[in-house]
Amino acid sequence: AITHRVGRLAIGDPSVVIAAASPHRADAFAVARYAIERIKQIAPIWKHEHFDGGEVWIEGATADPADEAARQAALERACS
């Protein structure tokens, strides 16, 4: 299950919650990691960061859509 918040968030507020269940914790962590990277690929996410002396917009995905091995491994864990 995935919940993604939108709108203005305070520092430290969770913006995404991912719940993954597995008999083995490492598999659940791997699937959750894949899910967050996939969200970064497919959802339009922009961060407007504010700090003393200015502000900046941050944009971009960190997951590699061409990484078939990572995608397949996560799917196998999620669907087994």
PDB file of C-alpha atoms in Angstrom, residues 1-43:
ATOM      1  CA  ALA A   1       0.000   0.000   0.000  1.00  0.00           C
ATOM      2  CA  ILE A   2       1.255   3.469  -0.866  1.00  0.00           C
ATOM      3  CA  THR A   3       0.013   6.879   0.263  1.00  0.00           C
ATOM      4  CA  HIS A   4       1.501  10.040  -1.259  1.00  0.00           C
ATOM      5  CA  ARG A   5       0.712  13.410   0.277  1.00  0.00           C
ATOM      6  CA  VAL A   6       0.426  16.583  -1.754  1.00  0.00           C
ATOM      7  CA  GLY A   7       0.517  20.229  -0.814  1.00  0.00           C
ATOM      8  CA  ARG A   8       2.720  22.111   1.600  1.00  0.00           C
ATOM      9  CA  LEU A   9       4.488  19.963   4.182  1.00  0.00           C
ATOM     10  CA  ALA A  10       6.443  21.040   7.221  1.00  0.00           C
ATOM     11  CA  ILE A  11      10.043  19.939   7.671  1.00  0.00           C
ATOM     12  CA  GLY A  12       9.999  16.376   8.926  1.00  0.00           C
ATOM     13  CA  ASP A  13       6.459  15.606   7.720  1.00  0.00           C
ATOM     14  CA  PRO A  14       6.200  12.287   5.875  1.00  0.00           C
ATOM     15  CA  SER A  15       5.306  12.796   2.215  1.00  0.00           C
ATOM     16  CA  VAL A  16       5.056   9.110   1.277  1.00  0.00           C
ATOM     17  CA  VAL A  17       4.076   6.069   3.311  1.00  0.00           C
ATOM     18  CA  ILE A  18       4.765   2.604   1.901  1.00  0.00           C
ATOM     19  CA  ALA A  19       3.653  -0.592   3.615  1.00  0.00           C
ATOM     20  CA  ALA A  20       5.295  -3.819   2.464  1.00  0.00           C
ATOM     21  CA  ALA A  21       4.879  -7.250   4.042  1.00  0.00           C
ATOM     22  CA  SER A  22       7.102 -10.275   3.572  1.00  0.00           C
ATOM     23  CA  PRO A  23       8.250 -13.310   5.554  1.00  0.00           C
ATOM     24  CA  HIS A  24      11.744 -11.823   5.319  1.00  0.00           C
ATOM     25  CA  ARG A  25      12.421  -8.194   6.229  1.00  0.00           C
ATOM     26  CA  ALA A  26      15.150  -7.729   3.575  1.00  0.00           C
ATOM     27  CA  ASP A  27      12.657  -8.536   0.827  1.00  0.00           C
ATOM     28  CA  ALA A  28      10.118  -6.057   2.232  1.00  0.00           C
ATOM     29  CA  PHE A  29      12.780  -3.342   2.423  1.00  0.00           C
ATOM     30  CA  ALA A  30      13.856  -4.023  -1.181  1.00  0.00           C
ATOM     31  CA  VAL A  31      10.292  -3.803  -2.454  1.00  0.00           C
ATOM     32  CA  ALA A  32       9.648  -0.590  -0.503  1.00  0.00           C
ATOM     33  CA  ARG A  33      12.869   0.916  -1.898  1.00  0.00           C
ATOM     34  CA  TYR A  34      11.845  -0.033  -5.427  1.00  0.00           C
ATOM     35  CA  ALA A  35       8.371   1.443  -4.863  1.00  0.00           C
ATOM     36  CA  ILE A  36       9.712   4.834  -3.750  1.00  0.00           C
ATOM     37  CA  GLU A  37      12.124   4.999  -6.681  1.00  0.00           C
ATOM     38  CA  ARG A  38       9.319   4.027  -9.079  1.00  0.00           C
ATOM     39  CA  ILE A  39       7.088   6.754  -7.641  1.00  0.00           C
ATOM     40  CA  LYS A  40       9.878   9.238  -8.344  1.00  0.00           C
ATOM     41  CA  GLN A  41       9.907   8.051 -11.972  1.00  0.00           C
ATOM     42  CA  ILE A  42       6.198   8.185 -12.732  1.00  0.00           C
ATOM     43  CA  ALA A  43       4.776  10.920 -10.471  1.00  0.00           C
TER      44      ALA A  43
END
